[in-house]
Amino acid sequence: MKEDYITVPFSGNTEVNTKLVFAGFGISAPDLEYDDYDGIDVKDKIVIVIRNTPDPSTPHSEFDAHSPLRKKASVARDKGAAAIIFVNPYDENKTTDDLVEFSFDRGGSVGGFSAVSIKRIFVEQLFQSEGMNFKEVYDKIIETKKPSSFELKNSSLKYPLK
């Protein structure tokens, strides 16, 4: 299973056993009139967010300032989430689903807050258990540039993953 996920380098050390919430790209940007956290309750839950931005085809997009993983983790923690799971976006030019590279970046941890990178197949299976298709939800966000966040009613997770 370890080849399916990796702890993100800035992860804090904590244990959680709670509900999952899909929070789109994990961006809260009132200046862009875009907020993946609007209308959802993430308090004490694990949020699943897509890496990068909802505007992947625009070089130097306005969303780029909101795309760093550490920023997304801090936003989730500030919104009350217990932990964050990062999943890769779909990319027609790339057939692999690489995990975040584990490398020291000289930054501190996001204290008391766990962060992992997980293979897309895991999230696709979670969505299937909800009667949904992750790729279709992803495509809708990319096409409309509108959030599509919700709690996964049929799923919960214990972290650290075993």
PDB file of C-alpha atoms in Angstrom:
ATOM      1  CA  MET A   1       0.000   0.000   0.000  1.00  0.00           C
ATOM      2  CA  LYS A   2       2.907   2.385   0.602  1.00  0.00           C
ATOM      3  CA  GLU A   3       3.348   2.721  -3.184  1.00  0.00           C
ATOM      4  CA  ASP A   4      -0.222   4.096  -3.274  1.00  0.00           C
ATOM      5  CA  TYR A   5       0.395   7.016  -0.898  1.00  0.00           C
ATOM      6  CA  ILE A   6       3.149   9.054   0.720  1.00  0.00           C
ATOM      7  CA  THR A   7       3.251  11.467   3.615  1.00  0.00           C
ATOM      8  CA  VAL A   8       3.859  14.996   2.352  1.00  0.00           C
ATOM      9  CA  PRO A   9       7.145  16.454   3.695  1.00  0.00           C
ATOM     10  CA  PHE A  10       5.472  19.239   5.707  1.00  0.00           C
ATOM     11  CA  SER A  11       2.908  16.944   7.338  1.00  0.00           C
ATOM     12  CA  GLY A  12       2.461  17.171  11.054  1.00  0.00           C
ATOM     13  CA  ASN A  13       2.117  14.047  13.146  1.00  0.00           C
ATOM     14  CA  THR A  14      -1.461  13.321  14.148  1.00  0.00           C
ATOM     15  CA  GLU A  15      -3.991  10.512  14.133  1.00  0.00           C
ATOM     16  CA  VAL A  16      -7.507  11.015  12.777  1.00  0.00           C
ATOM     17  CA  ASN A  17     -10.496   8.779  12.161  1.00  0.00           C
ATOM     18  CA  THR A  18     -13.259  10.799  10.546  1.00  0.00           C
ATOM     19  CA  LYS A  19     -15.450  11.597   7.549  1.00  0.00           C
ATOM     20  CA  LEU A  20     -14.104  12.634   4.163  1.00  0.00           C
ATOM     21  CA  VAL A  21     -14.997  15.815   2.300  1.00  0.00           C
ATOM     22  CA  PHE A  22     -14.086  16.521  -1.316  1.00  0.00           C
ATOM     23  CA  ALA A  23     -12.991  20.164  -1.469  1.00  0.00           C
ATOM     24  CA  GLY A  24     -12.166  20.504  -5.161  1.00  0.00           C
ATOM     25  CA  PHE A  25      -8.818  22.212  -5.578  1.00  0.00           C
ATOM     26  CA  GLY A  26      -8.755  23.360  -1.945  1.00  0.00           C
ATOM     27  CA  ILE A  27      -8.730  27.013  -2.958  1.00  0.00           C
ATOM     28  CA  SER A  28     -10.396  29.811  -1.018  1.00  0.00           C
ATOM     29  CA  ALA A  29      -9.870  32.979  -3.067  1.00  0.00           C
ATOM     30  CA  PRO A  30     -12.529  35.666  -2.567  1.00  0.00           C
ATOM     31  CA  ASP A  31     -10.529  37.972  -4.865  1.00  0.00           C
ATOM     32  CA  LEU A  32     -11.152  35.486  -7.695  1.00  0.00           C
ATOM     33  CA  GLU A  33     -14.752  34.811  -6.610  1.00  0.00           C
ATOM     34  CA  TYR A  34     -13.777  31.169  -6.145  1.00  0.00           C
ATOM     35  CA  ASP A  35     -14.086  29.194  -2.909  1.00  0.00           C
ATOM     36  CA  ASP A  36     -13.988  25.405  -2.771  1.00  0.00           C
ATOM     37  CA  TYR A  37     -14.926  25.627   0.932  1.00  0.00           C
ATOM     38  CA  ASP A  38     -18.105  27.652   0.455  1.00  0.00           C
ATOM     39  CA  GLY A  39     -21.150  25.724   1.651  1.00  0.00           C
ATOM     40  CA  ILE A  40     -19.328  22.704   3.085  1.00  0.00           C
ATOM     41  CA  ASP A  41     -18.460  21.783   6.660  1.00  0.00           C
ATOM     42  CA  VAL A  42     -14.881  20.513   6.974  1.00  0.00           C
ATOM     43  CA  LYS A  43     -14.577  20.880  10.750  1.00  0.00           C
ATOM     44  CA  ASP A  44     -12.668  17.883  12.137  1.00  0.00           C
ATOM     45  CA  LYS A  45     -12.897  16.056   8.780  1.00  0.00           C
ATOM     46  CA  ILE A  46     -10.328  14.960   6.217  1.00  0.00           C
ATOM     47  CA  VAL A  47     -10.433  16.991   3.016  1.00  0.00           C
ATOM     48  CA  ILE A  48      -9.504  15.560  -0.357  1.00  0.00           C
ATOM     49  CA  VAL A  49      -8.153  18.204  -2.743  1.00  0.00           C
ATOM     50  CA  ILE A  50      -6.821  18.099  -6.267  1.00  0.00           C
ATOM     51  CA  ARG A  51      -3.277  19.333  -6.830  1.00  0.00           C
ATOM     52  CA  ASN A  52      -2.678  22.392  -9.060  1.00  0.00           C
ATOM     53  CA  THR A  53      -5.540  24.680 -10.188  1.00  0.00           C
ATOM     54  CA  PRO A  54      -8.942  24.649 -11.908  1.00  0.00           C
ATOM     55  CA  ASP A  55      -7.326  26.571 -14.776  1.00  0.00           C
ATOM     56  CA  PRO A  56      -4.627  24.162 -16.011  1.00  0.00           C
ATOM     57  CA  SER A  57      -4.482  25.395 -19.600  1.00  0.00           C
ATOM     58  CA  THR A  58      -3.673  29.016 -18.718  1.00  0.00           C
ATOM     59  CA  PRO A  59       0.019  29.764 -18.146  1.00  0.00           C
ATOM     60  CA  HIS A  60       0.472  32.098 -15.173  1.00  0.00           C
ATOM     61  CA  SER A  61      -3.171  31.738 -14.170  1.00  0.00           C
ATOM     62  CA  GLU A  62      -4.558  33.921 -11.376  1.00  0.00           C
ATOM     63  CA  PHE A  63      -5.063  30.660  -9.472  1.00  0.00           C
ATOM     64  CA  ASP A  64      -1.327  29.872  -9.416  1.00  0.00           C
ATOM     65  CA  ALA A  65      -0.785  31.823  -6.171  1.00  0.00           C
ATOM     66  CA  HIS A  66      -3.264  29.451  -4.508  1.00  0.00           C
ATOM     67  CA  SER A  67      -1.787  26.188  -5.835  1.00  0.00           C
ATOM     68  CA  PRO A  68       1.171  25.394  -3.515  1.00  0.00           C
ATOM     69  CA  LEU A  69       0.436  22.310  -1.424  1.00  0.00           C
ATOM     70  CA  ARG A  70       1.581  23.982   1.795  1.00  0.00           C
ATOM     71  CA  LYS A  71      -0.865  26.855   1.156  1.00  0.00           C
ATOM     72  CA  LYS A  72      -3.717  24.425   0.452  1.00  0.00           C
ATOM     73  CA  ALA A  73      -2.909  22.548   3.672  1.00  0.00           C
ATOM     74  CA  SER A  74      -2.855  25.787   5.676  1.00  0.00           C
ATOM     75  CA  VAL A  75      -6.208  26.875   4.223  1.00  0.00           C
ATOM     76  CA  ALA A  76      -7.761  23.480   5.055  1.00  0.00           C
ATOM     77  CA  ARG A  77      -6.377  23.613   8.615  1.00  0.00           C
ATOM     78  CA  ASP A  78      -7.611  27.197   9.054  1.00  0.00           C
ATOM     79  CA  LYS A  79     -11.082  26.089   7.865  1.00  0.00           C
ATOM     80  CA  GLY A  80     -11.070  23.452  10.644  1.00  0.00           C
ATOM     81  CA  ALA A  81     -10.095  20.310   8.734  1.00  0.00           C
ATOM     82  CA  ALA A  82      -8.276  17.547  10.630  1.00  0.00           C
ATOM     83  CA  ALA A  83      -6.106  16.423   7.694  1.00  0.00           C
ATOM     84  CA  ILE A  84      -5.694  16.734   3.932  1.00  0.00           C
ATOM     85  CA  ILE A  85      -5.270  14.256   1.100  1.00  0.00           C
ATOM     86  CA  PHE A  86      -3.791  15.479  -2.189  1.00  0.00           C
ATOM     87  CA  VAL A  87      -4.723  13.760  -5.443  1.00  0.00           C
ATOM     88  CA  ASN A  88      -3.317  14.424  -8.904  1.00  0.00           C
ATOM     89  CA  PRO A  89      -5.392  16.106 -11.580  1.00  0.00           C
ATOM     90  CA  TYR A  90      -6.023  14.340 -14.871  1.00  0.00           C
ATOM     91  CA  ASP A  91      -3.497  15.294 -17.519  1.00  0.00           C
ATOM     92  CA  GLU A  92      -3.831  14.119 -21.119  1.00  0.00           C
ATOM     93  CA  ASN A  93      -0.073  14.540 -21.649  1.00  0.00           C
ATOM     94  CA  LYS A  94       0.885  12.372 -18.689  1.00  0.00           C
ATOM     95  CA  THR A  95      -0.100   8.762 -18.214  1.00  0.00           C
ATOM     96  CA  THR A  96       1.415   8.284 -14.760  1.00  0.00           C
ATOM     97  CA  ASP A  97      -0.094   9.201 -11.419  1.00  0.00           C
ATOM     98  CA  ASP A  98       3.049  10.162  -9.502  1.00  0.00           C
ATOM     99  CA  LEU A  99       2.948  10.841  -5.796  1.00  0.00           C
ATOM    100  CA  VAL A 100       4.377  14.044  -4.347  1.00  0.00           C
ATOM    101  CA  GLU A 101       8.149  13.743  -4.102  1.00  0.00           C
ATOM    102  CA  PHE A 102       9.331  13.440  -0.529  1.00  0.00           C
ATOM    103  CA  SER A 103      12.106  16.004  -0.218  1.00  0.00           C
ATOM    104  CA  PHE A 104      13.171  18.425   2.482  1.00  0.00           C
ATOM    105  CA  ASP A 105      12.107  21.971   1.565  1.00  0.00           C
ATOM    106  CA  ARG A 106      13.464  23.788   4.652  1.00  0.00           C
ATOM    107  CA  GLY A 107       9.930  24.755   5.677  1.00  0.00           C
ATOM    108  CA  GLY A 108       8.378  23.672   8.926  1.00  0.00           C
ATOM    109  CA  SER A 109       5.500  21.287   9.328  1.00  0.00           C
ATOM    110  CA  VAL A 110       1.877  22.335   9.353  1.00  0.00           C
ATOM    111  CA  GLY A 111       1.639  21.487  13.060  1.00  0.00           C
ATOM    112  CA  GLY A 112      -0.930  18.988  14.294  1.00  0.00           C
ATOM    113  CA  PHE A 113      -2.202  18.473  10.750  1.00  0.00           C
ATOM    114  CA  SER A 114      -1.552  15.428   8.564  1.00  0.00           C
ATOM    115  CA  ALA A 115      -1.012  15.677   4.818  1.00  0.00           C
ATOM    116  CA  VAL A 116      -0.636  12.836   2.330  1.00  0.00           C
ATOM    117  CA  SER A 117      -0.453  12.382  -1.422  1.00  0.00           C
ATOM    118  CA  ILE A 118      -2.504   9.443  -2.686  1.00  0.00           C
ATOM    119  CA  LYS A 119      -2.988   7.663  -6.005  1.00  0.00           C
ATOM    120  CA  ARG A 120      -5.997   8.752  -8.024  1.00  0.00           C
ATOM    121  CA  ILE A 121      -7.421   5.199  -8.162  1.00  0.00           C
ATOM    122  CA  PHE A 122      -8.162   5.431  -4.430  1.00  0.00           C
ATOM    123  CA  VAL A 123     -10.239   8.611  -4.903  1.00  0.00           C
ATOM    124  CA  GLU A 124     -11.936   7.161  -7.985  1.00  0.00           C
ATOM    125  CA  GLN A 125     -13.060   4.208  -5.840  1.00  0.00           C
ATOM    126  CA  LEU A 126     -14.340   6.532  -3.086  1.00  0.00           C
ATOM    127  CA  PHE A 127     -16.396   8.448  -5.643  1.00  0.00           C
ATOM    128  CA  GLN A 128     -17.761   5.174  -7.066  1.00  0.00           C
ATOM    129  CA  SER A 129     -18.981   4.241  -3.574  1.00  0.00           C
ATOM    130  CA  GLU A 130     -20.958   7.508  -3.688  1.00  0.00           C
ATOM    131  CA  GLY A 131     -22.405   6.664  -7.130  1.00  0.00           C
ATOM    132  CA  MET A 132     -20.230   9.349  -8.731  1.00  0.00           C
ATOM    133  CA  ASN A 133     -17.399   9.548 -11.249  1.00  0.00           C
ATOM    134  CA  PHE A 134     -14.297  11.472 -10.127  1.00  0.00           C
ATOM    135  CA  LYS A 135     -13.207  12.272 -13.709  1.00  0.00           C
ATOM    136  CA  GLU A 136     -16.636  13.742 -14.506  1.00  0.00           C
ATOM    137  CA  VAL A 137     -16.560  15.938 -11.381  1.00  0.00           C
ATOM    138  CA  TYR A 138     -13.006  17.032 -12.244  1.00  0.00           C
ATOM    139  CA  ASP A 139     -13.971  17.845 -15.856  1.00  0.00           C
ATOM    140  CA  LYS A 140     -16.975  19.872 -14.681  1.00  0.00           C
ATOM    141  CA  ILE A 141     -14.811  22.004 -12.378  1.00  0.00           C
ATOM    142  CA  ILE A 142     -12.253  22.590 -15.154  1.00  0.00           C
ATOM    143  CA  GLU A 143     -14.942  23.436 -17.704  1.00  0.00           C
ATOM    144  CA  THR A 144     -17.012  25.784 -15.523  1.00  0.00           C
ATOM    145  CA  LYS A 145     -14.269  27.127 -13.207  1.00  0.00           C
ATOM    146  CA  LYS A 146     -16.837  26.647 -10.425  1.00  0.00           C
ATOM    147  CA  PRO A 147     -16.332  24.623  -7.227  1.00  0.00           C
ATOM    148  CA  SER A 148     -18.092  21.299  -6.782  1.00  0.00           C
ATOM    149  CA  SER A 149     -17.407  20.333  -3.161  1.00  0.00           C
ATOM    150  CA  PHE A 150     -19.340  17.874  -0.985  1.00  0.00           C
ATOM    151  CA  GLU A 151     -19.071  15.411   1.894  1.00  0.00           C
ATOM    152  CA  LEU A 152     -18.617  11.776   0.958  1.00  0.00           C
ATOM    153  CA  LYS A 153     -21.522  10.262   2.894  1.00  0.00           C
ATOM    154  CA  ASN A 154     -20.459   6.631   2.551  1.00  0.00           C
ATOM    155  CA  SER A 155     -16.804   7.035   3.468  1.00  0.00           C
ATOM    156  CA  SER A 156     -14.528   7.696   6.396  1.00  0.00           C
ATOM    157  CA  LEU A 157     -10.824   7.142   6.882  1.00  0.00           C
ATOM    158  CA  LYS A 158      -8.354   6.431   9.627  1.00  0.00           C
ATOM    159  CA  TYR A 159      -4.960   8.112   9.358  1.00  0.00           C
ATOM    160  CA  PRO A 160      -2.136   7.191   9.531  1.00  0.00           C
ATOM    161  CA  LEU A 161      -3.007   4.745   6.769  1.00  0.00           C
ATOM    162  CA  LYS A 162      -2.069   1.146   7.501  1.00  0.00           C
TER     163      LYS A 162
END
